[in-house]
Amino acid sequence: MTAGVEYGLHCLLWLASSPGTPLSSRDLADFQGISRSFLAKVFPKLEKAGIVSASEGINGGYLLARQPGDITVLEVIDAIEGKKPLFDCQEIRGRCAVYRERPPSWATKGVCAIHAVMLRAEKAMRDSLASQTLADIAGDLGGKAPPEFSDDVRKWLADRTKGRTRSGATEDRALS
Amino acid sequence: MTAGVEYGLHCLLWLASSPGTPLSSRDLADFQGISRSFLAKVFPKLEKAGIVSASEGINGGYLLARQPGDITVLEVIDAIEGKKPLFDCQEIRGRCAVYRERPPSWATKGVCAIHAVMLRAEKAMRDSLASQTLADIAGDLGGKAPPEFSDDVRKWLADRTKGRTRSGATEDRALS
DNA sequence: ATAACTCAGACAATTATAGTCCGAGTTATG
DNA sequence: CATAACTCGGACTATAATTGTCTGAGTTAT
């Protein structure tokens, strides 16, 4: 599982907690102490998949395109990683030397038995990931933070948009 | 999933079909048209895990150390890939800028909600892989080949051990 | 009209995988 | 008993993918 997925999911959770107000990939990156440039490369993928919607301009940013309960973890992963299979069968069974480069049809018919096992395991994993939505994760998280925390977060983001035109802290990777 | 796992599983199936007679990693590689050198690097891992046992010398090779029904696909994967997790949590939640590099204990307590989702999915996958043994796969495969095939295979391997001392076809990657 | 922001795609550096090569030890053969 | 071919085993290199950086084009409030 790639780091892009981890970053993306964390960002989507913040987006879910800020309905109506767009958050920019830059602010999200600084807010969480991760690379701005890299995050700026994962968001377009989420937009193409219809998970977020982008708005441009000085106060633009990203917004969740659907309800958190309608976005599954699996969708997010596929959007970012590109739905590549866990196991790519190289059809070893057809290379057996006794065939002399001419594998008979019975040998290559259907799905390779090893491949089939992997496909079942992959399906089990994907089913598990598809059963969890952003709302589920946000729910698990909700009870932990004290009441004043969400206010602190809103304040941090507001200060951020306020001080746009001044202050020179615009270097990449402000934190790290 | 790495290619080493695919190669290893295919070899183990051939080993399962040849009880009592050791097969060398070299013969197994040539027999299936894959790299000798690379296969020679995956077998030691299987031996350390107690899945195969090695015998040295001119007629040596590998033997299944246990019954095919007692070897699960999951074991083989862990032996070759080293049991590394599907997702390594970077604890993004603790880097939130509002904490100013001092995350409070409630934020980092327990398992990250995103990480938990991934762990569940990984468990689902591993459970599926653990439920399948080499015997199960061999069974799926058994009905497909015609009766004379296993004889052809035995003959190929026998010819191989027979012509050991002569014939210059010992270059790496005979096929490909 | 400016200036700072936004997105978006082209460009390196790092890391892990796939594959190659050579050395040490073992066993049957002459 | 000496040879020769085989075995395993680990150190080395090339390739592919991921991570991360940089520069450009377009948009919106001041």
GROMACS .gro file of C-alpha atoms (C1' of nucleotides) in nm:
model
  412
    1MET     CA    1   0.000   0.000   0.000
    2THR     CA    2   0.151   0.332  -0.104
    3ALA     CA    3   0.203   0.643   0.106
    4GLY     CA    4  -0.018   0.840  -0.130
    5VAL     CA    5  -0.317   0.643  -0.007
    6GLU     CA    6  -0.234   0.723   0.354
    7TYR     CA    7  -0.204   1.094   0.280
    8GLY     CA    8  -0.521   1.093   0.071
    9LEU     CA    9  -0.733   0.925   0.335
   10HIS     CA   10  -0.616   1.158   0.609
   11CYS     CA   11  -0.698   1.458   0.392
   12LEU     CA   12  -1.042   1.324   0.303
   13LEU     CA   13  -1.122   1.290   0.672
   14TRP     CA   14  -1.039   1.656   0.728
   15LEU     CA   15  -1.250   1.745   0.427
   16ALA     CA   16  -1.536   1.547   0.576
   17SER     CA   17  -1.508   1.748   0.896
   18SER     CA   18  -1.526   2.076   0.703
   19PRO     CA   19  -1.839   2.056   0.485
   20GLY     CA   20  -1.906   2.363   0.272
   21THR     CA   21  -1.562   2.518   0.323
   22PRO     CA   22  -1.301   2.421   0.060
   23LEU     CA   23  -0.954   2.331   0.182
   24SER     CA   24  -0.652   2.368  -0.044
   25SER     CA   25  -0.398   2.091  -0.090
   26ARG     CA   26  -0.132   2.333   0.030
   27ASP     CA   27  -0.307   2.404   0.359
   28LEU     CA   28  -0.384   2.037   0.412
   29ALA     CA   29  -0.020   1.950   0.359
   30ASP     CA   30   0.116   2.209   0.599
   31PHE     CA   31  -0.155   2.127   0.849
   32GLN     CA   32  -0.042   1.766   0.863
   33GLY     CA   33   0.329   1.814   0.809
   34ILE     CA   34   0.354   1.634   0.477
   35SER     CA   35   0.495   1.737   0.138
   36ARG     CA   36   0.291   2.000  -0.046
   37SER     CA   37   0.412   1.900  -0.390
   38PHE     CA   38   0.343   1.535  -0.342
   39LEU     CA   39  -0.006   1.592  -0.207
   40ALA     CA   40  -0.073   1.819  -0.504
   41LYS     CA   41  -0.022   1.514  -0.720
   42VAL     CA   42  -0.265   1.283  -0.546
   43PHE     CA   43  -0.565   1.517  -0.536
   44PRO     CA   44  -0.619   1.531  -0.913
   45LYS     CA   45  -0.664   1.155  -0.905
   46LEU     CA   46  -0.934   1.188  -0.642
   47GLU     CA   47  -1.108   1.449  -0.851
   48LYS     CA   48  -1.103   1.237  -1.168
   49ALA     CA   49  -1.265   0.960  -0.966
   50GLY     CA   50  -1.546   1.193  -0.857
   51ILE     CA   51  -1.453   1.178  -0.489
   52VAL     CA   52  -1.367   1.546  -0.447
   53SER     CA   53  -1.450   1.857  -0.649
   54ALA     CA   54  -1.200   2.136  -0.706
   55SER     CA   55  -1.254   2.513  -0.705
   56GLU     CA   56  -0.986   2.747  -0.830
   57GLY     CA   57  -0.875   3.092  -0.735
   58ILE     CA   58  -0.730   3.250  -0.426
   59ASN     CA   59  -0.986   3.105  -0.187
   60GLY     CA   60  -1.031   2.782  -0.374
   61GLY     CA   61  -0.954   2.428  -0.274
   62TYR     CA   62  -1.116   2.088  -0.254
   63LEU     CA   63  -1.456   1.978  -0.132
   64LEU     CA   64  -1.597   1.631  -0.080
   65ALA     CA   65  -1.809   1.559  -0.389
   66ARG     CA   66  -2.035   1.314  -0.206
   67GLN     CA   67  -2.150   1.231   0.146
   68PRO     CA   68  -1.878   1.067   0.361
   69GLY     CA   69  -2.108   0.767   0.402
   70ASP     CA   70  -2.108   0.714   0.024
   71ILE     CA   71  -1.729   0.703  -0.017
   72THR     CA   72  -1.566   0.369   0.053
   73VAL     CA   73  -1.202   0.318   0.142
   74LEU     CA   74  -1.169   0.086  -0.155
   75GLU     CA   75  -1.274   0.360  -0.397
   76VAL     CA   76  -1.010   0.591  -0.258
   77ILE     CA   77  -0.737   0.330  -0.291
   78ASP     CA   78  -0.834   0.243  -0.648
   79ALA     CA   79  -0.847   0.610  -0.741
   80ILE     CA   80  -0.496   0.677  -0.611
   81GLU     CA   81  -0.318   0.353  -0.694
   82GLY     CA   82  -0.495   0.277  -1.020
   83LYS     CA   83  -0.661  -0.057  -0.947
   84LYS     CA   84  -0.363  -0.273  -1.018
   85PRO     CA   85  -0.390  -0.637  -0.920
   86LEU     CA   86  -0.216  -0.779  -0.615
   87PHE     CA   87  -0.063  -1.059  -0.819
   88ASP     CA   88   0.014  -1.066  -1.189
   89CYS     CA   89   0.027  -1.421  -1.316
   90GLN     CA   90   0.315  -1.483  -1.554
   91GLU     CA   91   0.162  -1.807  -1.681
   92ILE     CA   92   0.451  -2.020  -1.565
   93ARG     CA   93   0.243  -2.332  -1.617
   94GLY     CA   94   0.261  -2.283  -1.995
   95ARG     CA   95   0.641  -2.266  -2.002
   96CYS     CA   96   0.699  -2.623  -1.891
   97ALA     CA   97   0.994  -2.769  -2.084
   98VAL     CA   98   0.815  -3.091  -2.179
   99TYR     CA   99   0.584  -2.889  -2.405
  100ARG     CA  100   0.878  -2.759  -2.612
  101GLU     CA  101   0.737  -2.408  -2.648
  102ARG     CA  102   0.398  -2.541  -2.763
  103PRO     CA  103   0.180  -2.571  -2.453
  104PRO     CA  104  -0.130  -2.787  -2.513
  105SER     CA  105  -0.467  -2.627  -2.463
  106TRP     CA  106  -0.553  -2.825  -2.150
  107ALA     CA  107  -0.253  -2.671  -1.972
  108THR     CA  108  -0.344  -2.308  -2.030
  109LYS     CA  109  -0.720  -2.344  -2.009
  110GLY     CA  110  -0.901  -2.150  -1.738
  111VAL     CA  111  -0.731  -1.969  -1.454
  112CYS     CA  112  -0.402  -2.092  -1.310
  113ALA     CA  113  -0.470  -2.263  -0.975
  114ILE     CA  114  -0.219  -2.043  -0.794
  115HIS     CA  115  -0.365  -1.734  -0.953
  116ALA     CA  116  -0.711  -1.841  -0.838
  117VAL     CA  117  -0.597  -1.858  -0.476
  118MET     CA  118  -0.456  -1.507  -0.501
  119LEU     CA  119  -0.773  -1.374  -0.663
  120ARG     CA  120  -0.979  -1.513  -0.377
  121ALA     CA  121  -0.750  -1.351  -0.121
  122GLU     CA  122  -0.760  -1.023  -0.308
  123LYS     CA  123  -1.138  -1.034  -0.318
  124ALA     CA  124  -1.151  -1.092   0.058
  125MET     CA  125  -0.931  -0.788   0.110
  126ARG     CA  126  -1.129  -0.570  -0.128
  127ASP     CA  127  -1.461  -0.674   0.024
  128SER     CA  128  -1.330  -0.570   0.364
  129LEU     CA  129  -1.212  -0.235   0.232
  130ALA     CA  130  -1.537  -0.177   0.045
  131SER     CA  131  -1.738  -0.227   0.363
  132GLN     CA  132  -1.581   0.076   0.531
  133THR     CA  133  -1.676   0.432   0.443
  134LEU     CA  134  -1.521   0.762   0.541
  135ALA     CA  135  -1.815   0.816   0.778
  136ASP     CA  136  -1.729   0.494   0.962
  137ILE     CA  137  -1.371   0.603   1.016
  138ALA     CA  138  -1.471   0.953   1.119
  139GLY     CA  139  -1.709   0.798   1.369
  140ASP     CA  140  -1.434   0.593   1.530
  141LEU     CA  141  -1.227   0.905   1.556
  142GLY     CA  142  -1.501   1.138   1.679
  143GLY     CA  143  -1.516   1.035   2.041
  144LYS     CA  144  -1.150   1.080   2.114
  145ALA     CA  145  -1.085   1.452   2.071
  146PRO     CA  146  -1.193   1.699   2.341
  147PRO     CA  147  -1.462   1.955   2.245
  148GLU     CA  148  -1.224   2.249   2.205
  149PHE     CA  149  -1.012   2.068   1.951
  150SER     CA  150  -1.237   2.123   1.649
  151ASP     CA  151  -1.246   2.494   1.737
  152ASP     CA  152  -0.865   2.504   1.744
  153VAL     CA  153  -0.857   2.345   1.401
  154ARG     CA  154  -1.106   2.589   1.255
  155LYS     CA  155  -0.902   2.873   1.404
  156TRP     CA  156  -0.578   2.746   1.253
  157LEU     CA  157  -0.733   2.726   0.907
  158ALA     CA  158  -0.901   3.067   0.941
  159ASP     CA  159  -0.574   3.233   1.045
  160ARG     CA  160  -0.420   3.073   0.747
  161THR     CA  161  -0.664   3.219   0.493
  162LYS     CA  162  -0.656   3.552   0.674
  163GLY     CA  163  -0.282   3.602   0.647
  164ARG     CA  164  -0.271   3.514   0.279
  165THR     CA  165  -0.128   3.831   0.130
  166ARG     CA  166   0.144   3.893   0.390
  167SER     CA  167   0.399   3.682   0.581
  168GLY     CA  168   0.680   3.516   0.390
  169ALA     CA  169   0.629   3.162   0.517
  170THR     CA  170   0.551   3.023   0.174
  171GLU     CA  171   0.856   2.800   0.129
  172ASP     CA  172   0.788   2.439   0.049
  173ARG     CA  173   0.793   2.208   0.349
  174ALA     CA  174   0.747   2.467   0.619
  175LEU     CA  175   0.754   2.189   0.874
  176SER     CA  176   0.962   1.870   0.861
  177MET     CA  177   0.297  -0.969  -0.445
  178THR     CA  178   0.648  -1.044  -0.569
  179ALA     CA  179   0.754  -1.273  -0.851
  180GLY     CA  180   0.957  -1.478  -0.606
  181VAL     CA  181   0.635  -1.601  -0.448
  182GLU     CA  182   0.497  -1.711  -0.782
  183TYR     CA  183   0.813  -1.902  -0.867
  184GLY     CA  184   0.831  -2.057  -0.520
  185LEU     CA  185   0.473  -2.182  -0.524
  186HIS     CA  186   0.507  -2.337  -0.868
  187CYS     CA  187   0.822  -2.517  -0.757
  188LEU     CA  188   0.663  -2.642  -0.438
  189LEU     CA  189   0.381  -2.795  -0.642
  190TRP     CA  190   0.631  -2.989  -0.849
  191LEU     CA  191   0.806  -3.097  -0.531
  192ALA     CA  192   0.472  -3.218  -0.397
  193SER     CA  193   0.426  -3.430  -0.708
  194SER     CA  194   0.767  -3.589  -0.664
  195PRO     CA  195   0.776  -3.728  -0.308
  196GLY     CA  196   1.101  -3.900  -0.212
  197THR     CA  197   1.299  -3.775  -0.510
  198PRO     CA  198   1.486  -3.449  -0.453
  199LEU     CA  199   1.472  -3.185  -0.728
  200SER     CA  200   1.746  -2.928  -0.762
  201SER     CA  201   1.670  -2.559  -0.799
  202ARG     CA  202   1.860  -2.565  -1.127
  203ASP     CA  203   1.645  -2.838  -1.277
  204LEU     CA  204   1.328  -2.676  -1.151
  205ALA     CA  205   1.430  -2.347  -1.311
  206ASP     CA  206   1.511  -2.496  -1.650
  207PHE     CA  207   1.202  -2.712  -1.636
  208GLN     CA  208   0.981  -2.407  -1.599
  209GLY     CA  209   1.180  -2.160  -1.808
  210ILE     CA  210   1.269  -1.921  -1.527
  211SER     CA  211   1.600  -1.780  -1.404
  212ARG     CA  212   1.827  -2.030  -1.230
  213SER     CA  213   2.011  -1.771  -1.027
  214PHE     CA  214   1.700  -1.604  -0.902
  215LEU     CA  215   1.534  -1.926  -0.801
  216ALA     CA  216   1.853  -2.022  -0.617
  217LYS     CA  217   1.790  -1.722  -0.397
  218VAL     CA  218   1.434  -1.802  -0.298
  219PHE     CA  219   1.487  -2.163  -0.193
  220PRO     CA  220   1.712  -2.090   0.106
  221LYS     CA  221   1.427  -1.883   0.249
  222LEU     CA  222   1.191  -2.177   0.217
  223GLU     CA  223   1.442  -2.398   0.389
  224LYS     CA  224   1.490  -2.158   0.682
  225ALA     CA  225   1.113  -2.160   0.728
  226GLY     CA  226   1.109  -2.539   0.749
  227ILE     CA  227   0.905  -2.583   0.433
  228VAL     CA  228   1.166  -2.771   0.231
  229SER     CA  229   1.478  -2.963   0.327
  230ALA     CA  230   1.798  -2.951   0.124
  231SER     CA  231   2.039  -3.228   0.037
  232GLU     CA  232   2.377  -3.153  -0.115
  233GLY     CA  233   2.602  -3.329  -0.361
  234ILE     CA  234   2.571  -3.424  -0.721
  235ASN     CA  235   2.229  -3.586  -0.690
  236GLY     CA  236   2.104  -3.352  -0.424
  237GLY     CA  237   1.821  -3.103  -0.431
  238TYR     CA  238   1.514  -3.004  -0.236
  239LEU     CA  239   1.242  -3.209  -0.077
  240LEU     CA  240   0.915  -3.104   0.084
  241ALA     CA  241   0.982  -3.106   0.459
  242ARG     CA  242   0.615  -3.167   0.545
  243GLN     CA  243   0.301  -3.306   0.392
  244PRO     CA  244   0.148  -3.081   0.121
  245GLY     CA  245  -0.169  -3.061   0.330
  246ASP     CA  246   0.028  -2.908   0.618
  247ILE     CA  247   0.182  -2.623   0.415
  248THR     CA  248  -0.038  -2.318   0.371
  249VAL     CA  249   0.002  -2.059   0.098
  250LEU     CA  250   0.036  -1.791   0.366
  251GLU     CA  251   0.339  -1.964   0.516
  252VAL     CA  252   0.509  -1.971   0.178
  253ILE     CA  253   0.443  -1.603   0.116
  254ASP     CA  254   0.570  -1.500   0.459
  255ALA     CA  255   0.878  -1.715   0.418
  256ILE     CA  256   0.969  -1.554   0.086
  257GLU     CA  257   0.858  -1.195   0.138
  258GLY     CA  258   0.944  -1.167   0.505
  259LYS     CA  259   0.606  -1.092   0.664
  260LYS     CA  260   0.608  -0.724   0.600
  261PRO     CA  261   0.281  -0.539   0.662
  262LEU     CA  262   0.057  -0.426   0.379
  263PHE     CA  263   0.042  -0.074   0.521
  264ASP     CA  264   0.296   0.103   0.738
  265CYS     CA  265   0.131   0.379   0.934
  266GLN     CA  266   0.338   0.695   0.947
  267GLU     CA  267   0.136   0.835   1.237
  268ILE     CA  268   0.019   1.137   1.042
  269ARG     CA  269  -0.243   1.208   1.307
  270GLY     CA  270   0.031   1.311   1.553
  271ARG     CA  271   0.184   1.566   1.317
  272CYS     CA  272  -0.114   1.801   1.314
  273ALA     CA  273   0.008   2.161   1.318
  274VAL     CA  274  -0.221   2.272   1.600
  275TYR     CA  275  -0.023   2.055   1.839
  276ARG     CA  276   0.301   2.244   1.763
  277GLU     CA  277   0.517   1.930   1.764
  278ARG     CA  278   0.375   1.817   2.099
  279PRO     CA  279   0.084   1.583   2.021
  280PRO     CA  280  -0.139   1.524   2.324
  281SER     CA  281  -0.179   1.169   2.448
  282TRP     CA  282  -0.544   1.137   2.338
  283ALA     CA  283  -0.437   1.192   1.978
  284THR     CA  284  -0.180   0.914   1.960
  285LYS     CA  285  -0.354   0.668   2.189
  286GLY     CA  286  -0.448   0.331   2.047
  287VAL     CA  287  -0.437   0.243   1.679
  288CYS     CA  288  -0.496   0.505   1.411
  289ALA     CA  289  -0.847   0.462   1.268
  290ILE     CA  290  -0.716   0.438   0.912
  291HIS     CA  291  -0.452   0.190   1.018
  292ALA     CA  292  -0.724  -0.019   1.184
  293VAL     CA  293  -0.917  -0.045   0.859
  294MET     CA  294  -0.608  -0.162   0.678
  295LEU     CA  295  -0.528  -0.417   0.948
  296ARG     CA  296  -0.876  -0.564   0.916
  297ALA     CA  297  -0.839  -0.590   0.539
  298GLU     CA  298  -0.497  -0.747   0.575
  299LYS     CA  299  -0.635  -1.001   0.819
  300ALA     CA  300  -0.914  -1.092   0.577
  301MET     CA  301  -0.655  -1.151   0.307
  302ARG     CA  302  -0.427  -1.353   0.531
  303ASP     CA  303  -0.712  -1.566   0.660
  304SER     CA  304  -0.802  -1.649   0.302
  305LEU     CA  305  -0.445  -1.740   0.218
  306ALA     CA  306  -0.404  -1.945   0.534
  307SER     CA  307  -0.708  -2.155   0.447
  308GLN     CA  308  -0.545  -2.294   0.133
  309THR     CA  309  -0.275  -2.560   0.141
  310LEU     CA  310  -0.049  -2.694  -0.132
  311ALA     CA  311  -0.262  -3.009  -0.137
  312ASP     CA  312  -0.571  -2.802  -0.219
  313ILE     CA  313  -0.401  -2.639  -0.515
  314ALA     CA  314  -0.255  -2.965  -0.639
  315GLY     CA  315  -0.604  -3.113  -0.621
  316ASP     CA  316  -0.750  -2.841  -0.840
  317LEU     CA  317  -0.473  -2.905  -1.088
  318GLY     CA  318  -0.484  -3.284  -1.081
  319GLY     CA  319  -0.785  -3.348  -1.301
  320LYS     CA  320  -0.667  -3.142  -1.594
  321ALA     CA  321  -0.357  -3.321  -1.723
  322PRO     CA  322  -0.388  -3.640  -1.931
  323PRO     CA  323  -0.247  -3.962  -1.777
  324GLU     CA  324   0.066  -3.970  -1.990
  325PHE     CA  325   0.176  -3.624  -1.877
  326SER     CA  326   0.320  -3.722  -1.540
  327ASP     CA  327   0.520  -3.992  -1.717
  328ASP     CA  328   0.659  -3.735  -1.960
  329VAL     CA  329   0.763  -3.518  -1.666
  330ARG     CA  330   0.936  -3.804  -1.488
  331LYS     CA  331   1.115  -3.889  -1.810
  332TRP     CA  332   1.236  -3.533  -1.862
  333LEU     CA  333   1.380  -3.519  -1.511
  334ALA     CA  334   1.536  -3.863  -1.540
  335ASP     CA  335   1.706  -3.777  -1.871
  336ARG     CA  336   1.834  -3.470  -1.699
  337THR     CA  337   2.004  -3.654  -1.413
  338LYS     CA  338   2.128  -3.920  -1.654
  339GLY     CA  339   2.317  -3.683  -1.879
  340ARG     CA  340   2.485  -3.505  -1.592
  341THR     CA  341   2.851  -3.559  -1.675
  342ARG     CA  342   2.837  -3.487  -2.049
  343SER     CA  343   2.665  -3.234  -2.277
  344GLY     CA  344   2.765  -2.870  -2.265
  345ALA     CA  345   2.419  -2.718  -2.214
  346THR     CA  346   2.502  -2.576  -1.872
  347GLU     CA  347   2.483  -2.206  -1.955
  348ASP     CA  348   2.252  -1.997  -1.743
  349ARG     CA  349   1.911  -1.932  -1.896
  350ALA     CA  350   1.906  -2.217  -2.144
  351LEU     CA  351   1.556  -2.113  -2.247
  352SER     CA  352   1.418  -1.761  -2.295
  353DA     C1'  353  -0.392   4.535  -1.313
  354DT     C1'  354  -0.169   4.317  -0.985
  355DA     C1'  355  -0.040   3.948  -0.696
  356DA     C1'  356  -0.112   3.552  -0.468
  357DC     C1'  357  -0.340   3.182  -0.493
  358DT     C1'  358  -0.518   2.751  -0.735
  359DC     C1'  359  -0.449   2.318  -1.023
  360DA     C1'  360  -0.173   2.028  -1.329
  361DG     C1'  361   0.187   1.792  -1.565
  362DA     C1'  362   0.703   1.725  -1.659
  363DC     C1'  363   1.137   1.630  -1.411
  364DA     C1'  364   1.497   1.399  -1.051
  365DA     C1'  365   1.623   1.100  -0.630
  366DT     C1'  366   1.539   0.731  -0.360
  367DT     C1'  367   1.403   0.277  -0.265
  368DA     C1'  368   1.275  -0.200  -0.343
  369DT     C1'  369   1.260  -0.564  -0.659
  370DA     C1'  370   1.444  -0.872  -1.022
  371DG     C1'  371   1.816  -1.081  -1.186
  372DT     C1'  372   2.347  -1.201  -1.223
  373DC     C1'  373   2.780  -1.356  -1.065
  374DC     C1'  374   3.127  -1.585  -0.798
  375DG     C1'  375   3.294  -1.863  -0.384
  376DA     C1'  376   3.270  -2.273  -0.031
  377DG     C1'  377   3.130  -2.727   0.053
  378DT     C1'  378   2.950  -3.206  -0.082
  379DT     C1'  379   2.897  -3.636  -0.331
  380DA     C1'  380   2.929  -3.972  -0.702
  381DT     C1'  381   3.256  -4.121  -1.057
  382DG     C1'  382   3.708  -4.268  -1.268
  383DC     C1'  383   4.205  -4.129  -0.372
  384DA     C1'  384   4.164  -3.724  -0.709
  385DT     C1'  385   3.875  -3.524  -1.013
  386DA     C1'  386   3.479  -3.295  -1.179
  387DA     C1'  387   3.032  -3.167  -1.171
  388DC     C1'  388   2.705  -3.075  -0.895
  389DT     C1'  389   2.491  -2.860  -0.470
  390DC     C1'  390   2.392  -2.443  -0.164
  391DG     C1'  391   2.478  -1.970  -0.011
  392DG     C1'  392   2.566  -1.485  -0.004
  393DA     C1'  393   2.758  -1.044  -0.232
  394DC     C1'  394   2.697  -0.754  -0.638
  395DT     C1'  395   2.453  -0.499  -1.028
  396DA     C1'  396   2.048  -0.341  -1.331
  397DT     C1'  397   1.586  -0.228  -1.370
  398DA     C1'  398   1.132  -0.061  -1.235
  399DA     C1'  399   0.829   0.188  -0.932
  400DT     C1'  400   0.743   0.500  -0.584
  401DT     C1'  401   0.838   0.921  -0.350
  402DG     C1'  402   0.930   1.378  -0.380
  403DT     C1'  403   1.060   1.838  -0.636
  404DC     C1'  404   1.019   2.186  -0.969
  405DT     C1'  405   0.828   2.489  -1.319
  406DG     C1'  406   0.425   2.647  -1.602
  407DA     C1'  407  -0.081   2.780  -1.715
  408DG     C1'  408  -0.511   2.945  -1.546
  409DT     C1'  409  -0.834   3.166  -1.189
  410DT     C1'  410  -1.011   3.482  -0.843
  411DA     C1'  411  -1.015   3.844  -0.487
  412DT     C1'  412  -0.780   4.283  -0.386
   0.00000   0.00000   0.00000
